Amino acid sequence: MSASAATLTTRPAWQALAAHHEAIRDVHLRELFAADPERGTRMTASGASLFLDYSKHRATPETIALLVALARECGLVERRMAMFSGEKINITEHRAVLHTALRAPREATITVDGVNVVPLVHEVLDRMRAFATAVRGGAWKGFTGSRIRNIVNIGIGGSDLGPAMAYRALAHFAQRDLTVRFVSNVDATDFAEATRDLDPAQTLFIVSSKTFTTIETMTNAAVARDWIIGALGDPRAVARHFVAVSTNEHAVREFGIDPANMFGFWDWVGGRYSMDSAIGLSTMIAIGPDSFGEMLGGMRTMDGHFRDAPLEQNLPVLHALLGIWYTDFFGTQSAAVLPYDQYLARLPAYLQQLIMESNGKSVTLSGARVRYATSPVIWGEPGTNGQHSFHQLLHQGTPLVPVDFIGFMHSLNPMGAQHDLLMANLLAQAAALAFGKTAAEVRAEGTPEALVPHRVFEGNRPSSVILAGLLTPATLGALIALYEHSVFTQGVIWDIDSFDQWGVELGKTLATRIAADLAPSADTAPAHDSSTNALISRYRAARG
Ligand code: G6Q
């Protein structure tokens, strides 16, 4: 059973939510907290070592019950089972969606087209482990016999954002005598700046591309190959300085990488869901196979929680449903992710892809135009930095922006009272957003009357507080899996294919056509729209 697109907004649970929204949309969080002294402890849930406080949402237990009813009506339980069991729920690409198999225990059985994929996953993990250990320990040598000191991952989108985020997030656990960098952009500056201070003899490139045809990655990989051969003076150096992560063995071989140095994955792993596949090779080299295994363990624990916990206490489900509540009933258009941890600086960028590429869709599974809003715009920065910039809008701007605050009980770098200060700020921001400051309170501070409206904080601005003990590989894994399953849950309710990405195709095709028009050899008049033609002419003129 799946949600019927055309009928989502006519479902009884949706209708009940719409009526409920009418009733509570103007109720202030101050009133909700006053009405229930236990609210701050009651509206919480935990799982996979994460704690979620959702009490500062413009929701009551009735809201949650109605949202859960909607999830049930939309077939969440059945669709969840379909995903975990390897059904081809990515219908537009006719693919299973099995990132959960990437962290399944060795003894599990998950079949796709009659094949148990779990042994395949572990075979690759074992090879990654051996390779990572050889690089970390110095057994894997460069062409000249030098030890590898620098790892450069070349990949883009799902083959970049996950590893880049994870490397930063888990830097505390990384082997510090290895430098790990990421090159993604076709802008040559990316490669130039990433490699300018590296010794080619000590540098290993991981070319990460599911398809091994992505223009940016193949362009950068070719530049890297020239850089290595140019410096080391022998094409045979490629074998010691390049490995590949891909599903396309043929193209890997064509590039000159020995398939023995290729780490595979499968079409049932979407790019943005692949940081725990071989795409995570740079992560494993950085933090070591054991820590990588702990990250997989954290994801696995969250998978189990998502699969087994009652929907009312299920972190990804609650997270997803509250998102639906704001997007579809309050009409919010963006959501902020604010990690109060510098290690998570790239988490918002990673989640932008995970969430917006998955659920930025406007047709249902059956191809009908949706009649409701789907994914919000996701954005964010680590706290406390954002407090000195865009938090102004969060507190006093016209849009309503639900926030995810993410914090940790302990710091990986304890120094004096800094962690207390960091967490005090997180808690203060969540409270200030929720409860604000009334005109009476502002006046009582002796504020001149003309300034009172400027200093009022209306409050009633919702947030989740997600807490964990310490940012370990396992915690990061659990956090990522929480968001993955939240995205899935929302996609089920919106009745969209969260696992395709046709929306990024058109630009790629056009870029290839326009690139031909920009080439120095181009001598025919461009044949696009008048704006593009004029811009091409201007570019050509400027380039002589
Ligand atoms: C992710 C998207 C996209 C993809 C990149 C890189 O879900 O499909 O971001 O990861 O376009 O693709 P390749 O790995 O094939 O180079």
CSV table of N, CA and C in Angstrom, one decimal, residues 289-397:
chain,number,residue,atom,x,y,z
A,289,PRO,N,39.9,1.4,10.2
A,289,PRO,CA,38.8,0.5,10.0
A,289,PRO,C,37.9,0.3,11.3
A,290,ASP,N,38.5,0.3,12.4
A,290,ASP,CA,37.7,0.0,13.6
A,290,ASP,C,36.7,1.2,13.9
A,291,SER,N,37.2,2.4,13.7
A,291,SER,CA,36.3,3.6,13.9
A,291,SER,C,35.2,3.6,12.8
A,292,PHE,N,35.6,3.2,11.6
A,292,PHE,CA,34.6,3.2,10.5
A,292,PHE,C,33.6,2.1,10.9
A,293,GLY,N,34.0,1.0,11.4
A,293,GLY,CA,33.1,0.0,11.9
A,293,GLY,C,32.1,0.5,12.9
A,294,GLU,N,32.7,1.3,13.8
A,294,GLU,CA,31.8,1.9,14.9
A,294,GLU,C,30.8,2.9,14.3
A,295,MET,N,31.2,3.6,13.2
A,295,MET,CA,30.2,4.4,12.5
A,295,MET,C,29.1,3.6,11.9
A,296,LEU,N,29.5,2.5,11.3
A,296,LEU,CA,28.5,1.6,10.7
A,296,LEU,C,27.6,1.1,11.8
A,297,GLY,N,28.2,0.8,13.0
A,297,GLY,CA,27.4,0.3,14.1
A,297,GLY,C,26.3,1.3,14.6
A,298,GLY,N,26.7,2.6,14.6
A,298,GLY,CA,25.8,3.6,15.0
A,298,GLY,C,24.6,3.7,14.0
A,299,MET,N,25.0,3.6,12.8
A,299,MET,CA,23.9,3.6,11.7
A,299,MET,C,23.0,2.4,11.9
A,300,ARG,N,23.6,1.3,12.1
A,300,ARG,CA,22.8,0.0,12.3
A,300,ARG,C,21.9,0.1,13.5
A,301,THR,N,22.3,0.7,14.6
A,301,THR,CA,21.5,0.9,15.7
A,301,THR,C,20.3,1.8,15.4
A,302,MET,N,20.6,2.9,14.7
A,302,MET,CA,19.5,3.7,14.3
A,302,MET,C,18.5,3.0,13.3
A,303,ASP,N,19.1,2.2,12.4
A,303,ASP,CA,18.2,1.5,11.5
A,303,ASP,C,17.2,0.6,12.4
A,304,GLY,N,17.8,-0.1,13.4
A,304,GLY,CA,16.9,-0.9,14.2
A,304,GLY,C,15.9,-0.1,15.0
A,305,HIS,N,16.3,1.0,15.5
A,305,HIS,CA,15.3,1.9,16.2
A,305,HIS,C,14.2,2.3,15.2
A,306,PHE,N,14.6,2.7,14.0
A,306,PHE,CA,13.6,3.2,13.0
A,306,PHE,C,12.7,2.0,12.6
A,307,ARG,N,13.2,0.8,12.5
A,307,ARG,CA,12.4,-0.3,12.1
A,307,ARG,C,11.5,-0.8,13.2
A,308,ASP,N,12.0,-0.7,14.5
A,308,ASP,CA,11.2,-1.4,15.6
A,308,ASP,C,10.5,-0.5,16.6
A,309,ALA,N,11.0,0.7,16.8
A,309,ALA,CA,10.4,1.6,17.8
A,309,ALA,C,9.0,2.0,17.4
A,310,PRO,N,8.1,2.1,18.4
A,310,PRO,CA,6.7,2.6,18.1
A,310,PRO,C,6.8,3.9,17.4
A,311,LEU,N,5.9,4.2,16.4
A,311,LEU,CA,6.0,5.4,15.7
A,311,LEU,C,6.0,6.6,16.5
A,312,GLU,N,5.3,6.6,17.6
A,312,GLU,CA,5.1,7.7,18.5
A,312,GLU,C,6.5,8.0,19.3
A,313,GLN,N,7.4,7.1,19.3
A,313,GLN,CA,8.6,7.3,20.0
A,313,GLN,C,9.8,7.1,19.1
A,314,ASN,N,9.6,7.2,17.8
A,314,ASN,CA,10.6,6.8,16.8
A,314,ASN,C,11.2,8.1,16.3
A,315,LEU,N,12.5,8.3,16.6
A,315,LEU,CA,13.2,9.6,16.3
A,315,LEU,C,13.0,10.0,14.9
A,316,PRO,N,13.4,9.2,13.9
A,316,PRO,CA,13.3,9.6,12.5
A,316,PRO,C,11.8,10.0,12.1
A,317,VAL,N,10.9,9.2,12.7
A,317,VAL,CA,9.5,9.4,12.3
A,317,VAL,C,9.0,10.7,13.0
A,318,LEU,N,9.3,11.0,14.2
A,318,LEU,CA,8.9,12.2,14.8
A,318,LEU,C,9.5,13.4,14.1
A,319,HIS,N,10.8,13.3,13.8
A,319,HIS,CA,11.5,14.3,13.1
A,319,HIS,C,10.9,14.6,11.8
A,320,ALA,N,10.5,13.6,11.0
A,320,ALA,CA,9.9,13.7,9.7
A,320,ALA,C,8.5,14.4,9.9
A,321,LEU,N,7.7,13.9,10.8
A,321,LEU,CA,6.4,14.3,10.9
A,321,LEU,C,6.3,15.8,11.3
A,322,LEU,N,7.2,16.2,12.2
A,322,LEU,CA,7.2,17.6,12.6
A,322,LEU,C,7.6,18.5,11.4
A,323,GLY,N,8.4,18.0,10.6
A,323,GLY,CA,8.8,18.7,9.4
A,323,GLY,C,7.6,18.8,8.5
A,324,ILE,N,6.8,17.8,8.3
A,324,ILE,CA,5.6,17.8,7.5
A,324,ILE,C,4.6,18.9,8.1
A,325,TRP,N,4.5,18.8,9.4
A,325,TRP,CA,3.6,19.7,10.1
A,325,TRP,C,3.9,21.2,9.7
A,326,TYR,N,5.1,21.6,9.8
A,326,TYR,CA,5.5,23.0,9.4
A,326,TYR,C,5.4,23.2,7.9
A,327,THR,N,5.9,22.3,7.1
A,327,THR,CA,5.9,22.6,5.7
A,327,THR,C,4.5,22.6,5.1
A,328,ASP,N,3.7,21.7,5.5
A,328,ASP,CA,2.4,21.6,4.9
A,328,ASP,C,1.2,22.3,5.6
A,329,PHE,N,1.4,22.6,6.9
A,329,PHE,CA,0.3,23.2,7.6
A,329,PHE,C,0.6,24.6,8.0
A,330,PHE,N,1.9,24.9,8.4
A,330,PHE,CA,2.3,26.3,8.7
A,330,PHE,C,2.8,27.0,7.5
A,331,GLY,N,3.1,26.2,6.4
A,331,GLY,CA,3.6,26.9,5.2
A,331,GLY,C,5.1,27.3,5.3
A,332,THR,N,5.8,26.7,6.2
A,332,THR,CA,7.3,27.2,6.2
A,332,THR,C,8.0,26.7,5.0
A,333,GLN,N,9.0,27.5,4.6
A,333,GLN,CA,9.7,27.1,3.3
A,333,GLN,C,11.1,26.8,3.5
A,334,SER,N,11.6,26.9,4.7
A,334,SER,CA,13.0,26.5,5.0
A,334,SER,C,13.1,25.9,6.4
A,335,ALA,N,14.2,25.2,6.6
A,335,ALA,CA,14.5,24.7,7.9
A,335,ALA,C,16.0,24.8,8.2
A,336,ALA,N,16.4,25.1,9.4
A,336,ALA,CA,17.8,25.3,9.7
A,336,ALA,C,18.3,24.2,10.5
A,337,VAL,N,19.5,23.8,10.2
A,337,VAL,CA,20.2,22.8,11.0
A,337,VAL,C,21.4,23.5,11.6
A,338,LEU,N,21.4,23.5,13.0
A,338,LEU,CA,22.5,24.3,13.7
A,338,LEU,C,23.2,23.4,14.7
A,339,PRO,N,24.3,22.8,14.2
A,339,PRO,CA,25.1,22.0,15.1
A,339,PRO,C,25.9,22.8,16.0
A,340,TYR,N,25.8,22.6,17.3
A,340,TYR,CA,26.7,23.3,18.2
A,340,TYR,C,28.0,22.5,18.4
A,341,ASP,N,28.7,22.3,17.3
A,341,ASP,CA,29.9,21.5,17.3
A,341,ASP,C,30.7,21.9,16.1
A,342,GLN,N,31.9,22.4,16.3
A,342,GLN,CA,32.7,22.8,15.1
A,342,GLN,C,33.0,21.7,14.2
A,343,TYR,N,33.1,20.5,14.7
A,343,TYR,CA,33.4,19.3,13.9
A,343,TYR,C,32.3,19.1,12.9
A,344,LEU,N,31.1,19.5,13.2
A,344,LEU,CA,30.0,19.3,12.3
A,344,LEU,C,29.7,20.4,11.3
A,345,ALA,N,30.8,21.2,11.0
A,345,ALA,CA,30.6,22.4,10.1
A,345,ALA,C,30.1,22.0,8.8
A,346,ARG,N,30.4,20.8,8.2
A,346,ARG,CA,29.9,20.5,6.9
A,346,ARG,C,28.5,19.7,6.9
A,347,LEU,N,28.0,19.5,8.1
A,347,LEU,CA,26.8,18.7,8.2
A,347,LEU,C,25.6,19.4,7.5
A,348,PRO,N,25.4,20.7,7.6
A,348,PRO,CA,24.3,21.4,6.9
A,348,PRO,C,24.5,21.2,5.4
A,349,ALA,N,25.7,21.3,4.8
A,349,ALA,CA,25.9,21.1,3.4
A,349,ALA,C,25.5,19.7,3.0
A,350,TYR,N,26.0,18.7,3.8
A,350,TYR,CA,25.6,17.3,3.5
A,350,TYR,C,24.1,17.1,3.6
A,351,LEU,N,23.5,17.7,4.6
A,351,LEU,CA,22.0,17.5,4.7
A,351,LEU,C,21.3,18.2,3.6
A,352,GLN,N,21.8,19.3,3.1
A,352,GLN,CA,21.2,20.0,2.0
A,352,GLN,C,21.0,19.0,0.8
A,353,GLN,N,22.1,18.3,0.5
A,353,GLN,CA,21.9,17.3,-0.6
A,353,GLN,C,21.0,16.2,-0.2
A,354,LEU,N,21.2,15.6,1.0
A,354,LEU,CA,20.4,14.4,1.4
A,354,LEU,C,18.9,14.8,1.3
A,355,ILE,N,18.6,15.9,1.9
A,355,ILE,CA,17.2,16.2,2.0
A,355,ILE,C,16.6,16.8,0.7
A,356,MET,N,17.3,17.8,0.2
A,356,MET,CA,16.7,18.5,-1.0
A,356,MET,C,16.8,17.7,-2.3
A,357,GLU,N,17.8,17.0,-2.4
A,357,GLU,CA,17.9,16.2,-3.7
A,357,GLU,C,16.9,15.0,-3.6
A,358,SER,N,16.7,14.5,-2.4
A,358,SER,CA,15.7,13.4,-2.2
A,358,SER,C,14.3,13.9,-2.3
A,359,ASN,N,13.9,15.0,-1.6
A,359,ASN,CA,12.5,15.3,-1.5
A,359,ASN,C,12.2,16.6,-2.2
A,360,GLY,N,13.1,17.2,-3.0
A,360,GLY,CA,12.8,18.3,-3.8
A,360,GLY,C,12.1,17.9,-5.1
A,361,LYS,N,10.9,17.4,-5.0
A,361,LYS,CA,10.2,16.8,-6.1
A,361,LYS,C,8.7,17.4,-6.1
A,362,SER,N,8.2,17.4,-7.3
A,362,SER,CA,6.8,17.9,-7.4
A,362,SER,C,5.8,17.0,-8.2
A,363,VAL,N,6.2,15.8,-8.4
A,363,VAL,CA,5.2,14.8,-8.9
A,363,VAL,C,5.3,13.6,-8.0
A,364,THR,N,4.1,12.9,-7.9
A,364,THR,CA,4.0,11.8,-7.1
A,364,THR,C,4.5,10.5,-7.8
A,365,LEU,N,4.5,9.4,-7.1
A,365,LEU,CA,5.0,8.2,-7.7
A,365,LEU,C,4.3,7.8,-9.0
A,366,SER,N,3.0,8.2,-9.1
A,366,SER,CA,2.3,7.9,-10.3
A,366,SER,C,2.4,9.0,-11.3
A,367,GLY,N,3.2,10.1,-11.0
A,367,GLY,CA,3.4,11.1,-12.0
A,367,GLY,C,2.5,12.3,-12.0
A,368,ALA,N,1.6,12.3,-11.0
A,368,ALA,CA,0.6,13.4,-10.8
A,368,ALA,C,1.3,14.6,-10.1
A,369,ARG,N,0.9,15.8,-10.5
A,369,ARG,CA,1.5,17.0,-9.8
A,369,ARG,C,1.0,17.0,-8.4
A,370,VAL,N,2.0,17.2,-7.4
A,370,VAL,CA,1.6,17.3,-6.0
A,370,VAL,C,0.7,18.5,-5.8
A,371,ARG,N,-0.2,18.4,-4.8
A,371,ARG,CA,-1.0,19.6,-4.4
A,371,ARG,C,-0.6,20.1,-3.0
A,372,TYR,N,0.6,19.9,-2.7
A,372,TYR,CA,1.0,20.3,-1.3
A,372,TYR,C,2.5,20.5,-1.4
A,373,ALA,N,3.1,21.2,-0.4
A,373,ALA,CA,4.5,21.5,-0.5
A,373,ALA,C,5.3,20.3,-0.1
A,374,THR,N,6.5,20.1,-0.7
A,374,THR,CA,7.4,19.0,-0.3
A,374,THR,C,8.6,19.7,0.3
A,375,SER,N,9.8,19.2,0.0
A,375,SER,CA,11.0,19.6,0.8
A,375,SER,C,11.2,21.1,1.0
A,376,PRO,N,11.5,21.5,2.2
A,376,PRO,CA,11.9,22.9,2.5
A,376,PRO,C,13.3,23.1,2.0
A,377,VAL,N,13.7,24.3,2.0
A,377,VAL,CA,15.2,24.6,1.8
A,377,VAL,C,15.9,24.4,3.1
A,378,ILE,N,17.0,23.7,3.0
A,378,ILE,CA,17.8,23.4,4.2
A,378,ILE,C,19.0,24.2,4.3
A,379,TRP,N,19.3,24.8,5.4
A,379,TRP,CA,20.5,25.6,5.5
A,379,TRP,C,21.0,25.6,7.0
A,380,GLY,N,22.1,26.1,7.2
A,380,GLY,CA,22.6,26.2,8.6
A,380,GLY,C,24.1,26.3,8.6
A,381,GLU,N,24.6,26.5,9.8
A,381,GLU,CA,26.0,26.8,10.2
A,381,GLU,C,26.2,26.3,11.6
A,382,PRO,N,27.4,26.1,12.0
A,382,PRO,CA,27.6,25.7,13.4
A,382,PRO,C,27.3,26.9,14.3
A,383,GLY,N,26.7,26.6,15.5
A,383,GLY,CA,26.6,27.6,16.5
A,383,GLY,C,27.9,27.6,17.3
A,384,THR,N,28.4,28.6,17.9
A,384,THR,CA,27.6,29.8,18.1
A,384,THR,C,27.8,30.9,17.0
A,385,ASN,N,28.5,30.5,16.0
A,385,ASN,CA,28.8,31.5,14.9
A,385,ASN,C,27.6,32.2,14.3
A,386,GLY,N,26.6,31.3,14.0
A,386,GLY,CA,25.4,31.8,13.4
A,386,GLY,C,24.6,32.8,14.3
A,387,GLN,N,24.9,32.8,15.6
A,387,GLN,CA,24.2,33.7,16.5
A,387,GLN,C,24.5,35.2,16.2
A,388,HIS,N,25.7,35.3,15.6
A,388,HIS,CA,26.2,36.7,15.3
A,388,HIS,C,25.9,37.1,13.9
A,389,SER,N,25.1,36.3,13.3
A,389,SER,CA,24.7,36.6,11.9
A,389,SER,C,23.2,36.4,11.7
A,390,PHE,N,22.9,35.2,11.1
A,390,PHE,CA,21.5,35.0,10.6
A,390,PHE,C,20.5,34.7,11.7
A,391,HIS,N,20.9,34.5,13.0
A,391,HIS,CA,19.9,34.2,14.0
A,391,HIS,C,19.0,35.4,14.2
A,392,GLN,N,19.4,36.6,13.8
A,392,GLN,CA,18.5,37.8,13.8
A,392,GLN,C,17.2,37.4,13.1
A,393,LEU,N,17.3,36.8,11.9
A,393,LEU,CA,16.1,36.5,11.2
A,393,LEU,C,15.3,35.4,11.9
A,394,LEU,N,16.1,34.5,12.5
A,394,LEU,CA,15.4,33.4,13.2
A,394,LEU,C,14.5,33.9,14.3
A,395,HIS,N,15.0,35.0,15.0
A,395,HIS,CA,14.3,35.5,16.1
A,395,HIS,C,13.3,36.5,15.8
A,396,GLN,N,13.6,37.4,14.8
A,396,GLN,CA,12.7,38.6,14.6
A,396,GLN,C,12.3,38.7,13.1
A,397,GLY,N,12.8,37.8,12.2
A,397,GLY,CA,12.4,38.0,10.8
A,397,GLY,C,11.0,37.6,10.6
